[in-house]
Each structure stands twice: as C-alpha cells, then as structure tokens.
Short mmCIF file of N, CA and C in Angstrom, two decimals:
data_model
loop_
_atom_site.label_atom_id
_atom_site.label_comp_id
_atom_site.label_asym_id
_atom_site.label_seq_id
_atom_site.Cartn_x
_atom_site.Cartn_y
_atom_site.Cartn_z
N MET F 3 -25.47 -25.41 50.91
CA MET F 3 -24.32 -25.41 50.18
C MET F 3 -23.89 -24.58 49.25
N THR F 4 -22.94 -24.29 49.09
CA THR F 4 -22.31 -23.05 48.36
C THR F 4 -22.05 -23.70 47.00
N GLN F 5 -22.04 -22.52 46.61
CA GLN F 5 -21.63 -22.84 44.72
C GLN F 5 -20.35 -22.16 44.31
N ALA F 6 -19.34 -23.10 44.09
CA ALA F 6 -18.11 -21.96 43.75
C ALA F 6 -18.42 -21.59 42.06
N THR F 7 -17.79 -20.36 42.10
CA THR F 7 -17.43 -19.73 40.94
C THR F 7 -16.22 -19.73 40.36
N THR F 8 -16.33 -20.09 39.18
CA THR F 8 -14.73 -19.87 38.48
C THR F 8 -15.25 -18.91 37.53
N THR F 9 -13.95 -18.03 37.18
CA THR F 9 -13.66 -17.29 36.57
C THR F 9 -12.95 -17.59 35.09
N GLN F 10 -13.43 -17.37 34.16
CA GLN F 10 -12.81 -17.85 32.90
C GLN F 10 -11.90 -16.68 32.69
N PRO F 11 -10.43 -17.12 32.26
CA PRO F 11 -9.47 -16.07 31.70
C PRO F 11 -9.88 -15.49 30.45
N THR F 12 -9.85 -14.27 30.32
CA THR F 12 -10.26 -13.28 29.53
C THR F 12 -8.64 -12.99 28.37
N LEU F 13 -9.30 -12.76 27.05
CA LEU F 13 -7.99 -12.95 26.35
C LEU F 13 -7.68 -11.15 25.87
N SER F 14 -6.80 -10.78 26.66
CA SER F 14 -6.57 -9.39 26.43
C SER F 14 -5.30 -9.06 25.47
N PRO F 15 -5.59 -8.03 24.51
CA PRO F 15 -4.40 -7.61 23.46
C PRO F 15 -3.02 -7.40 24.34
N ALA F 16 -2.31 -7.85 23.23
CA ALA F 16 -0.60 -7.55 23.83
C ALA F 16 -0.52 -5.83 24.05
N PRO F 17 0.34 -5.95 24.59
CA PRO F 17 0.63 -4.41 24.40
C PRO F 17 1.06 -3.62 23.46
N HIS F 18 0.64 -2.19 23.29
CA HIS F 18 1.43 -1.78 22.05
C HIS F 18 2.48 -1.64 21.91
N ARG F 19 3.06 -1.84 20.79
CA ARG F 19 4.81 -1.66 20.58
C ARG F 19 5.09 -0.46 19.41
N GLY F 20 4.05 0.30 19.39
CA GLY F 20 4.18 1.32 18.10
C GLY F 20 5.16 2.27 18.12
N PRO F 21 5.36 3.13 17.47
CA PRO F 21 6.30 4.38 17.49
C PRO F 21 5.53 5.05 19.16
N THR F 22 6.53 5.37 20.06
CA THR F 22 6.19 6.24 21.18
C THR F 22 7.37 7.01 21.29
N GLY F 23 6.78 8.26 21.96
CA GLY F 23 7.77 9.28 22.04
C GLY F 23 8.98 9.67 21.14
N SER F 24 9.77 9.70 21.30
CA SER F 24 10.84 10.28 20.49
C SER F 24 10.51 9.55 19.06
N ASN F 25 10.46 8.14 19.63
CA ASN F 25 10.47 7.10 17.94
C ASN F 25 9.31 7.82 16.84
N ARG F 26 8.11 8.51 17.46
CA ARG F 26 7.19 9.09 16.50
C ARG F 26 7.97 10.18 15.68
N TRP F 27 8.78 10.76 16.48
CA TRP F 27 9.59 12.01 15.79
C TRP F 27 10.40 11.63 14.78
N ILE F 28 10.80 10.32 14.98
CA ILE F 28 11.59 9.65 14.00
C ILE F 28 11.20 9.16 12.74
N LEU F 29 9.76 8.67 13.09
CA LEU F 29 9.23 8.32 11.79
C LEU F 29 8.86 9.29 11.17
N ALA F 30 8.08 10.55 11.65
CA ALA F 30 7.80 11.65 11.08
C ALA F 30 8.99 12.34 10.30
N GLY F 31 10.03 12.23 10.79
CA GLY F 31 11.14 12.75 9.77
C GLY F 31 11.23 12.02 8.72
N ILE F 32 11.14 10.72 8.92
CA ILE F 32 11.51 9.75 7.50
C ILE F 32 10.49 9.83 6.85
N LEU F 33 8.83 9.99 6.99
CA LEU F 33 8.13 10.43 6.23
C LEU F 33 8.08 11.59 5.63
N LEU F 34 8.88 12.70 6.10
CA LEU F 34 9.08 13.90 5.82
C LEU F 34 10.22 14.07 4.61
N VAL F 35 11.12 13.20 4.94
CA VAL F 35 12.60 12.70 3.67
C VAL F 35 11.98 12.19 2.72
N GLN F 36 10.74 11.13 2.65
CA GLN F 36 10.08 10.50 1.93
C GLN F 36 9.03 11.44 0.98
N ALA F 37 8.49 12.28 1.62
CA ALA F 37 7.55 13.13 0.93
C ALA F 37 8.40 14.07 0.09
N LEU F 38 9.52 14.79 0.95
CA LEU F 38 10.71 15.64 -0.03
C LEU F 38 11.38 15.19 -1.20
N LEU F 39 11.77 13.38 -1.25
CA LEU F 39 11.76 12.91 -2.26
C LEU F 39 11.06 12.97 -3.51
N TYR F 40 9.43 12.70 -3.30
CA TYR F 40 8.63 12.69 -4.08
C TYR F 40 8.55 13.88 -4.84
N VAL F 41 8.22 14.77 -4.06
CA VAL F 41 7.57 16.48 -4.31
C VAL F 41 8.25 16.85 -5.60
N PRO F 42 9.98 16.56 -6.13
CA PRO F 42 10.23 17.11 -7.08
C PRO F 42 9.62 16.60 -8.47
N CYS F 43 9.40 15.19 -8.52
CA CYS F 43 8.85 14.11 -9.10
C CYS F 43 7.22 14.34 -9.51
N LEU F 44 6.37 14.98 -8.69
CA LEU F 44 5.11 15.04 -8.62
C LEU F 44 4.73 16.23 -10.04
N THR F 45 4.86 15.50 -11.22
CA THR F 45 4.69 16.57 -12.38
C THR F 45 3.38 16.38 -13.14
N GLY F 46 2.21 15.79 -12.83
CA GLY F 46 1.35 15.56 -13.23
C GLY F 46 1.48 14.74 -14.78
N GLU F 47 2.53 14.43 -15.02
CA GLU F 47 2.56 13.54 -16.19
C GLU F 47 3.49 12.56 -16.29
N TYR F 48 3.33 11.47 -16.94
CA TYR F 48 4.12 10.23 -16.79
C TYR F 48 5.38 10.04 -17.78
N ARG F 49 6.43 9.85 -17.20
CA ARG F 49 7.49 9.51 -18.00
C ARG F 49 7.46 7.98 -18.13
N PHE F 50 7.14 7.31 -19.13
CA PHE F 50 7.19 5.91 -19.57
C PHE F 50 8.52 5.48 -19.87
N ASN F 51 8.83 4.18 -19.34
CA ASN F 51 10.18 3.76 -19.23
C ASN F 51 10.14 2.05 -19.84
N VAL F 52 11.03 1.57 -20.00
CA VAL F 52 11.48 0.11 -20.51
C VAL F 52 10.41 -0.76 -19.32
N PHE F 53 10.53 0.00 -18.03
CA PHE F 53 9.86 -1.09 -16.77
C PHE F 53 8.84 -1.05 -16.90
N ASN F 54 8.10 0.24 -16.93
CA ASN F 54 6.91 0.38 -16.57
C ASN F 54 5.49 0.74 -17.82
N ARG F 55 6.15 0.93 -18.74
CA ARG F 55 5.15 1.27 -20.04
C ARG F 55 3.79 0.55 -20.04
N ASP F 56 4.01 -0.88 -20.19
CA ASP F 56 3.03 -1.35 -20.62
C ASP F 56 2.14 -1.75 -19.23
N ASP F 57 2.51 -1.73 -18.09
CA ASP F 57 1.61 -1.72 -17.02
C ASP F 57 0.65 -0.49 -16.79
N THR F 58 1.75 0.47 -16.86
CA THR F 58 1.03 1.98 -16.60
C THR F 58 0.19 2.20 -17.54
N ALA F 59 0.39 2.33 -18.60
CA ALA F 59 -0.42 2.85 -19.89
C ALA F 59 -1.52 1.85 -19.64
N SER F 60 -1.64 0.14 -19.25
CA SER F 60 -2.73 -0.21 -19.14
C SER F 60 -3.67 0.27 -18.09
N TYR F 61 -3.00 0.36 -16.76
CA TYR F 61 -3.81 1.12 -15.68
C TYR F 61 -4.38 2.41 -16.07
N LEU F 62 -3.57 3.14 -16.60
CA LEU F 62 -4.38 4.50 -17.22
C LEU F 62 -5.69 4.28 -18.17
N ALA F 63 -5.35 3.64 -18.87
CA ALA F 63 -6.26 3.18 -20.09
C ALA F 63 -7.96 2.52 -19.01
N LEU F 64 -7.37 1.55 -18.30
CA LEU F 64 -8.42 0.93 -17.86
C LEU F 64 -9.37 1.87 -16.86
N GLY F 65 -8.48 2.63 -15.81
CA GLY F 65 -8.86 3.46 -15.05
C GLY F 65 -9.77 4.98 -15.99
N HIS F 66 -9.45 5.38 -17.26
CA HIS F 66 -9.62 6.23 -18.04
C HIS F 66 -11.13 5.67 -18.51
N SER F 67 -11.51 4.57 -19.09
CA SER F 67 -12.47 3.86 -19.43
C SER F 67 -13.59 3.55 -18.24
N LEU F 68 -13.32 3.35 -17.45
CA LEU F 68 -14.14 3.02 -16.40
C LEU F 68 -14.89 4.78 -15.47
N ALA F 69 -14.01 5.79 -15.76
CA ALA F 69 -14.40 6.96 -15.31
C ALA F 69 -15.27 7.38 -16.58
N HIS F 70 -14.88 7.14 -17.57
CA HIS F 70 -16.17 7.90 -18.80
C HIS F 70 -17.04 6.74 -18.95
N GLY F 71 -17.53 5.90 -18.50
CA GLY F 71 -18.52 4.84 -18.59
C GLY F 71 -18.15 3.62 -19.77
N ARG F 72 -16.90 3.45 -19.95
CA ARG F 72 -17.05 3.08 -21.02
C ARG F 72 -16.73 1.03 -20.75
N GLY F 73 -16.87 0.84 -19.07
CA GLY F 73 -16.70 -0.49 -18.72
C GLY F 73 -15.08 -0.71 -18.79
N TYR F 74 -14.99 -1.92 -18.72
CA TYR F 74 -13.30 -2.45 -17.98
C TYR F 74 -12.62 -2.62 -19.12
N SER F 75 -12.54 -1.49 -19.86
CA SER F 75 -11.74 -1.91 -21.24
C SER F 75 -10.23 -1.15 -21.43
N ARG F 76 -9.13 -1.75 -21.68
CA ARG F 76 -8.16 -0.87 -21.91
C ARG F 76 -7.92 -0.23 -23.38
N SER F 77 -8.77 0.38 -23.68
CA SER F 77 -8.29 1.27 -24.97
C SER F 77 -8.84 2.79 -24.68
N PHE F 78 -7.95 3.94 -24.88
CA PHE F 78 -8.49 5.01 -24.95
C PHE F 78 -9.52 5.50 -26.34
N ASP F 79 -9.64 4.40 -27.37
CA ASP F 79 -10.53 4.76 -28.10
C ASP F 79 -11.73 4.25 -27.97
N ALA F 80 -12.74 5.45 -27.77
CA ALA F 80 -14.31 4.84 -27.54
C ALA F 80 -14.84 4.20 -28.40
N GLN F 81 -14.39 4.04 -29.75
CA GLN F 81 -14.85 3.14 -30.41
C GLN F 81 -14.69 1.86 -30.83
N ASN F 82 -13.63 1.72 -30.30
CA ASN F 82 -13.08 0.27 -30.38
C ASN F 82 -12.59 -0.13 -29.00
N PRO F 83 -13.27 -0.52 -28.13
CA PRO F 83 -12.83 -0.81 -26.71
C PRO F 83 -12.63 -2.36 -26.57
N GLN F 84 -11.54 -2.51 -25.95
CA GLN F 84 -11.04 -3.88 -25.61
C GLN F 84 -11.18 -4.38 -24.45
N PRO F 85 -12.11 -4.96 -24.16
CA PRO F 85 -12.31 -5.68 -22.64
C PRO F 85 -11.13 -6.33 -22.31
N HIS F 86 -11.21 -6.45 -20.76
CA HIS F 86 -10.00 -6.80 -19.99
C HIS F 86 -10.22 -7.37 -19.04
N ARG F 87 -9.37 -8.56 -18.92
CA ARG F 87 -9.83 -9.67 -18.33
C ARG F 87 -8.57 -10.12 -17.35
N LEU F 88 -7.19 -9.43 -17.25
CA LEU F 88 -6.00 -9.83 -16.62
C LEU F 88 -5.60 -9.52 -15.11
N TRP F 89 -6.42 -8.44 -15.09
CA TRP F 89 -6.28 -7.80 -13.45
C TRP F 89 -7.46 -7.73 -12.96
N PRO F 90 -7.49 -7.66 -11.50
CA PRO F 90 -9.09 -7.30 -11.06
C PRO F 90 -8.72 -6.00 -11.12
N PRO F 91 -10.05 -5.18 -11.00
CA PRO F 91 -10.30 -3.89 -11.15
C PRO F 91 -9.85 -3.05 -10.20
N THR F 92 -9.17 -3.27 -8.68
CA THR F 92 -9.27 -2.65 -7.72
C THR F 92 -8.62 -1.05 -7.91
N PHE F 93 -7.36 -1.11 -8.29
CA PHE F 93 -6.15 -0.15 -8.82
C PHE F 93 -7.00 0.70 -9.77
N PRO F 94 -7.56 -0.01 -11.00
CA PRO F 94 -8.12 0.67 -11.92
C PRO F 94 -9.34 1.49 -11.55
N THR F 95 -10.20 1.04 -10.38
CA THR F 95 -11.47 1.83 -10.15
C THR F 95 -10.76 2.94 -9.07
N LEU F 96 -9.56 2.74 -8.31
CA LEU F 96 -8.97 3.95 -7.85
C LEU F 96 -8.68 5.15 -8.79
N ILE F 97 -7.95 4.73 -9.56
CA ILE F 97 -7.47 5.85 -10.70
C ILE F 97 -8.85 6.57 -11.39
N ALA F 98 -10.17 5.82 -11.54
CA ALA F 98 -10.99 6.04 -12.01
C ALA F 98 -11.82 7.15 -11.32
N ALA F 99 -11.70 7.13 -10.27
CA ALA F 99 -12.46 7.96 -8.91
C ALA F 99 -11.53 8.94 -9.17
N THR F 100 -10.38 9.36 -9.15
CA THR F 100 -9.36 10.22 -9.44
C THR F 100 -9.63 11.21 -10.84
N LEU F 101 -9.78 10.35 -11.69
CA LEU F 101 -9.82 11.00 -13.20
C LEU F 101 -11.43 11.73 -13.24
N HIS F 102 -11.99 11.20 -12.16
CA HIS F 102 -13.71 11.31 -12.45
C HIS F 102 -13.88 12.61 -11.50
N ILE F 103 -12.91 12.86 -10.51
CA ILE F 103 -12.70 14.11 -9.75
C ILE F 103 -12.22 14.94 -10.61
N HIS F 104 -10.97 14.94 -11.38
CA HIS F 104 -10.33 16.33 -12.08
C HIS F 104 -9.67 15.19 -13.28
N GLU F 105 -9.67 15.55 -14.42
CA GLU F 105 -8.76 15.11 -15.56
C GLU F 105 -7.43 15.13 -15.47
N SER F 106 -6.63 14.87 -14.56
CA SER F 106 -5.11 15.02 -14.61
C SER F 106 -4.66 13.93 -13.59
N LEU F 107 -3.87 13.69 -14.21
CA LEU F 107 -2.80 12.40 -13.37
C LEU F 107 -2.19 13.18 -12.23
N TRP F 108 -2.35 14.52 -11.72
CA TRP F 108 -1.58 14.68 -10.25
C TRP F 108 -2.36 13.91 -9.12
N GLY F 109 -3.99 13.69 -9.24
CA GLY F 109 -4.58 13.03 -8.22
C GLY F 109 -4.01 11.24 -8.18
N ILE F 110 -3.44 10.28 -9.39
CA ILE F 110 -2.99 9.37 -9.44
C ILE F 110 -1.63 9.26 -8.67
N HIS F 111 -0.86 10.59 -9.11
CA HIS F 111 0.76 10.40 -8.62
C HIS F 111 0.51 10.60 -6.91
N ILE F 112 -0.51 11.06 -6.50
CA ILE F 112 -0.60 11.45 -5.13
C ILE F 112 -1.09 10.27 -4.55
N ILE F 113 -2.20 9.52 -4.79
CA ILE F 113 -2.31 8.14 -4.31
C ILE F 113 -1.49 7.25 -4.36
N VAL F 114 -0.59 7.16 -5.41
CA VAL F 114 0.24 6.06 -5.36
C VAL F 114 1.56 6.42 -4.42
N ALA F 115 1.95 7.58 -4.03
CA ALA F 115 2.91 8.39 -3.49
C ALA F 115 2.50 8.04 -2.09
N ALA F 116 1.05 8.37 -1.87
CA ALA F 116 0.33 8.04 -0.23
C ALA F 116 0.47 6.61 0.05
N CYS F 117 0.40 5.76 -1.11
CA CYS F 117 0.27 4.29 -0.67
C CYS F 117 1.64 4.04 -0.36
N ALA F 118 2.86 4.47 -1.20
CA ALA F 118 4.02 4.17 -0.70
C ALA F 118 4.38 4.60 0.80
N MET F 119 3.78 5.81 1.09
CA MET F 119 3.82 6.41 2.88
C MET F 119 3.24 5.38 3.89
N VAL F 120 2.20 4.87 3.37
CA VAL F 120 1.25 3.90 3.97
C VAL F 120 2.06 2.79 4.31
N THR F 121 2.92 2.02 3.16
CA THR F 121 3.82 1.13 3.02
C THR F 121 4.65 1.70 3.90
N THR F 122 5.51 2.47 4.24
CA THR F 122 6.58 2.81 4.94
C THR F 122 6.06 2.97 6.42
N CYS F 123 4.92 3.46 6.94
CA CYS F 123 4.26 3.49 8.26
C CYS F 123 3.78 2.02 8.78
N LEU F 124 3.54 1.17 7.61
CA LEU F 124 3.32 -0.38 8.42
C LEU F 124 4.67 -0.80 8.42
N TYR F 125 5.62 -0.94 7.56
CA TYR F 125 7.02 -1.76 7.53
C TYR F 125 7.53 -1.13 9.14
N TRP F 126 7.58 0.16 9.25
CA TRP F 126 7.78 0.92 10.69
C TRP F 126 7.16 -0.18 11.84
N ARG F 127 6.03 -0.25 11.75
CA ARG F 127 5.23 -0.92 12.58
C ARG F 127 5.28 -2.64 12.85
N LEU F 128 5.83 -2.72 11.87
CA LEU F 128 6.11 -4.60 11.52
C LEU F 128 7.44 -4.72 12.14
N ALA F 129 8.31 -3.84 11.62
CA ALA F 129 10.02 -3.62 12.17
C ALA F 129 9.83 -3.55 14.04
N SER F 130 9.25 -2.39 14.22
CA SER F 130 9.23 -2.43 15.55
C SER F 130 9.26 -3.42 16.38
N LYS F 131 8.24 -4.33 16.03
CA LYS F 131 7.93 -5.76 16.76
C LYS F 131 9.14 -6.50 17.02
N PHE F 132 10.01 -6.25 15.97
CA PHE F 132 11.16 -7.32 16.08
C PHE F 132 12.71 -6.75 16.40
N LEU F 133 12.91 -5.62 15.94
CA LEU F 133 13.80 -5.05 15.70
C LEU F 133 14.32 -4.05 16.89
N PRO F 134 15.17 -3.48 17.63
CA PRO F 134 15.62 -2.41 18.40
C PRO F 134 15.53 -1.27 17.82
N ALA F 135 14.78 -0.17 18.49
CA ALA F 135 14.70 1.25 17.69
C ALA F 135 15.45 1.82 16.83
N PRO F 136 16.70 1.49 17.22
CA PRO F 136 17.80 2.19 16.00
C PRO F 136 17.94 1.40 14.57
N ALA F 137 17.70 0.07 14.68
CA ALA F 137 17.61 -0.40 13.66
C ALA F 137 16.54 -0.87 12.75
N VAL F 138 15.40 -0.08 13.71
CA VAL F 138 14.28 0.07 12.84
C VAL F 138 14.17 1.47 12.20
N ALA F 139 14.64 2.38 12.50
CA ALA F 139 15.02 3.59 12.10
C ALA F 139 16.05 3.38 10.97
N VAL F 140 16.87 2.63 11.12
CA VAL F 140 17.98 2.64 9.75
C VAL F 140 17.43 1.91 8.58
N THR F 141 16.75 1.01 9.35
CA THR F 141 15.99 -0.17 7.69
C THR F 141 14.84 0.60 7.17
N THR F 142 14.23 1.48 7.82
CA THR F 142 12.98 2.24 7.10
C THR F 142 13.71 3.28 6.51
N LEU F 143 14.83 3.85 6.83
CA LEU F 143 15.36 5.06 6.35
C LEU F 143 15.96 4.43 4.96
N LEU F 144 16.42 3.31 5.02
CA LEU F 144 17.15 2.47 3.70
C LEU F 144 16.14 2.13 2.84
N LEU F 145 14.68 1.90 3.28
CA LEU F 145 13.86 1.37 2.52
C LEU F 145 13.45 2.64 1.69
N VAL F 146 13.07 3.58 2.67
CA VAL F 146 12.98 5.07 1.89
C VAL F 146 13.33 5.15 0.73
N CYS F 147 14.73 5.21 0.91
CA CYS F 147 15.69 5.90 0.01
C CYS F 147 16.10 4.92 -0.99
N SER F 148 15.66 3.81 -1.29
CA SER F 148 15.73 2.94 -2.05
C SER F 148 15.41 3.47 -3.31
N PRO F 149 16.47 3.40 -4.30
CA PRO F 149 15.73 3.59 -5.66
C PRO F 149 14.41 2.94 -6.31
N ILE F 150 14.33 1.99 -6.15
CA ILE F 150 13.44 0.75 -6.66
C ILE F 150 11.98 1.10 -5.86
N PHE F 151 12.20 1.32 -4.55
CA PHE F 151 10.71 1.96 -3.81
C PHE F 151 10.70 3.07 -4.29
N ASP F 152 11.53 4.30 -4.57
CA ASP F 152 10.99 5.45 -4.73
C ASP F 152 10.67 5.37 -6.17
N ARG F 153 11.30 4.80 -7.04
CA ARG F 153 10.58 4.82 -8.65
C ARG F 153 9.28 4.41 -8.66
N LEU F 154 9.11 3.11 -7.72
CA LEU F 154 7.59 2.51 -7.73
C LEU F 154 6.62 3.30 -7.27
N ALA F 155 7.10 4.51 -6.36
CA ALA F 155 6.20 5.32 -5.73
C ALA F 155 5.54 6.59 -6.70
N LEU F 156 6.58 6.64 -7.91
CA LEU F 156 6.01 7.87 -8.79
C LEU F 156 5.33 7.42 -10.20
N VAL F 157 4.84 5.98 -9.90
CA VAL F 157 4.44 5.68 -11.46
C VAL F 157 3.21 5.00 -11.00
N ALA F 158 2.01 4.66 -11.65
CA ALA F 158 0.81 4.08 -11.66
C ALA F 158 0.97 2.51 -11.71
N MET F 159 1.40 2.12 -10.75
CA MET F 159 1.73 0.61 -10.47
C MET F 159 0.97 0.21 -9.14
N THR F 160 0.83 -1.32 -9.05
CA THR F 160 -0.02 -1.47 -7.82
C THR F 160 1.18 -2.06 -6.93
N GLU F 161 2.57 -2.28 -7.19
CA GLU F 161 3.30 -2.39 -5.76
C GLU F 161 3.17 -1.83 -4.85
N HIS F 162 3.25 -0.57 -4.42
CA HIS F 162 3.02 -0.10 -3.13
C HIS F 162 1.36 -0.49 -2.45
N LEU F 163 0.48 -0.59 -3.06
CA LEU F 163 -0.74 -0.58 -2.84
C LEU F 163 -0.74 -2.39 -2.35
N VAL F 164 -0.17 -3.14 -3.13
CA VAL F 164 -0.03 -4.71 -2.81
C VAL F 164 0.71 -5.16 -1.56
N GLY F 165 1.84 -4.04 -1.44
CA GLY F 165 2.87 -3.93 -0.64
C GLY F 165 2.11 -3.93 0.84
N ALA F 166 1.38 -2.80 1.01
CA ALA F 166 0.64 -2.10 2.07
C ALA F 166 -0.35 -3.50 2.84
N CYS F 167 -0.71 -3.71 1.46
CA CYS F 167 -1.94 -4.74 1.91
C CYS F 167 -1.45 -6.21 2.56
N LEU F 168 -0.38 -6.70 1.86
CA LEU F 168 0.65 -7.59 2.48
C LEU F 168 0.98 -7.45 3.66
N LEU F 169 1.52 -6.33 3.92
CA LEU F 169 2.17 -5.86 5.41
C LEU F 169 1.04 -5.85 6.22
N ALA F 170 -0.34 -5.02 5.94
CA ALA F 170 -1.49 -5.16 6.77
C ALA F 170 -1.91 -6.45 7.40
N ILE F 171 -1.89 -7.44 6.37
CA ILE F 171 -2.45 -8.77 6.64
C ILE F 171 -1.40 -9.52 7.17
N LEU F 172 0.02 -9.14 7.49
CA LEU F 172 0.74 -9.68 8.33
C LEU F 172 0.58 -9.36 9.80
N LEU F 173 0.38 -7.99 9.86
CA LEU F 173 0.13 -7.54 11.27
C LEU F 173 -0.89 -7.66 11.69
N LEU F 174 -1.94 -8.14 10.85
CA LEU F 174 -3.24 -8.72 11.55
C LEU F 174 -2.84 -10.17 11.82
N VAL F 175 -2.21 -10.79 11.35
CA VAL F 175 -1.95 -12.39 11.67
C VAL F 175 -1.34 -12.22 12.79
N LEU F 176 -0.26 -11.52 13.38
CA LEU F 176 0.35 -11.29 14.15
C LEU F 176 -0.30 -10.84 15.53
N ALA F 177 -0.99 -9.60 15.20
CA ALA F 177 -2.11 -9.19 16.46
C ALA F 177 -2.91 -10.67 16.77
N TRP F 178 -3.42 -11.56 15.93
CA TRP F 178 -4.05 -12.35 16.22
C TRP F 178 -3.77 -13.38 16.81
N ARG F 179 -2.28 -13.72 16.83
CA ARG F 179 -1.41 -14.64 17.29
C ARG F 179 -1.08 -14.01 18.66
N ASP F 180 -0.81 -12.50 19.05
CA ASP F 180 -0.43 -11.95 20.17
C ASP F 180 -1.52 -12.10 20.97
N ARG F 181 -2.69 -12.08 20.79
CA ARG F 181 -3.96 -12.15 21.62
C ARG F 181 -4.38 -13.22 22.21
N GLY F 182 -3.85 -14.52 21.68
CA GLY F 182 -3.44 -15.61 22.13
C GLY F 182 -4.37 -16.71 21.44
N TYR F 183 -5.23 -16.31 20.53
CA TYR F 183 -5.61 -17.22 19.61
C TYR F 183 -4.71 -18.28 18.45
N LYS F 184 -5.61 -19.16 18.38
CA LYS F 184 -4.62 -20.27 17.85
C LYS F 184 -4.82 -20.11 16.26
N PHE F 185 -3.55 -20.21 15.91
CA PHE F 185 -3.35 -19.87 14.02
C PHE F 185 -3.76 -21.33 13.75
N THR F 186 -4.47 -21.64 12.65
CA THR F 186 -4.97 -22.91 12.34
C THR F 186 -5.14 -22.60 10.56
N TRP F 187 -5.05 -23.75 10.11
CA TRP F 187 -5.01 -23.33 8.35
C TRP F 187 -6.46 -23.06 8.12
N HIS F 188 -7.43 -22.97 8.32
CA HIS F 188 -8.66 -22.51 8.10
C HIS F 188 -8.75 -20.95 8.38
N VAL F 189 -7.80 -20.45 9.30
CA VAL F 189 -7.53 -18.96 9.56
C VAL F 189 -7.06 -18.35 8.59
N ALA F 190 -6.23 -18.90 8.03
CA ALA F 190 -5.27 -18.55 6.66
C ALA F 190 -6.09 -18.54 5.77
N ALA F 191 -7.06 -19.35 5.28
CA ALA F 191 -7.98 -19.37 4.36
C ALA F 191 -8.96 -18.64 4.27
#
C-alpha cells in the first residue's frame, strides 16, 4: 500500500516593486531637493502664524513639561500646570526626548523634517505599486514642492507623522493582500 503525499501550496510574498536601478537615483534626487528646501528654514526658532500657533505652542509646552518632569501638562509655568487630555502623548513624548538631549528647537525641526522625508519615501513606494515610473517621479516631486507639505514640515505639527503612519498601514494592508491573505473585517480592527 502506497501512501500518496500531497503538498500544501505555500504563500510566497509578491515580488518587490520598490525603487530599483535608476529609480533609486530619482528618489534620491527628489529627497535631495526636499532637504535643500528645508535647510534654509531650519533656524532653531519657530515663527508662529495664524495656522499653527495654537497646536505648535501646545505641542512645545507638552514636550517641555514632560522633559522637565511636570507630567503631561501644557504650561510653561512650573507653578501652574494645566493637565492635558486632548491629544495622545506620542508626539509630545518625541519632543520631550529631543528637549531632554538638548534644550533647543533644532532637534524638533530635524525630526519633523525627517518625518516629512519618510512620508515622501512611503508615498513613492505606494505610488510605484500603481503608477508608471515617470508618473511616480512627477507626482512625488509635486508633493515635495507643495507649499502645504513644505510648510508643515517646518513646524511642530503631527501631520507628517500621522501621514507616514497612515501610508505605512496602507502599505502593510496591501502587502497582506499581495501575499494572498484574505482581508476581513476583523483584520481591519
């Protein structure tokens, strides 16, 4: 009596369609353009305006309070802390870490600009899954040179951090789908 053996098909990952060859140089050039756009604005001080003054001041106050052991309060006054319950402490904790290393806004500027550059890389990766290479390069360059994208990369705001997280989640969901796993409601939860 012979025993029939059956092999179960294995799920292999989809082929990598990220930047390859000359596309890596194009992405590197776009990131260089982005960095050159940010360098003149990295002054170590914030210029508050009508669009960012409340959020930026609150993030800086929360990070400053955490860095100096006053808890999650949004007051620069050590004698009158105001507890904060509006936002989760992720970004203020990042600010506190940079302020703990050095009492300067340079670190915060660099982290926010780095988050913008990570967002650019993740956008490139996502766009390369659906668009031809020239369209990926053009749309990424348009994103990088956008005044709103540029302005938000130079203030203490969470837009780029949240954008990078959302793009990463979307790329993970697409990778899940590409590997052949079924996407059901409990996976999204």
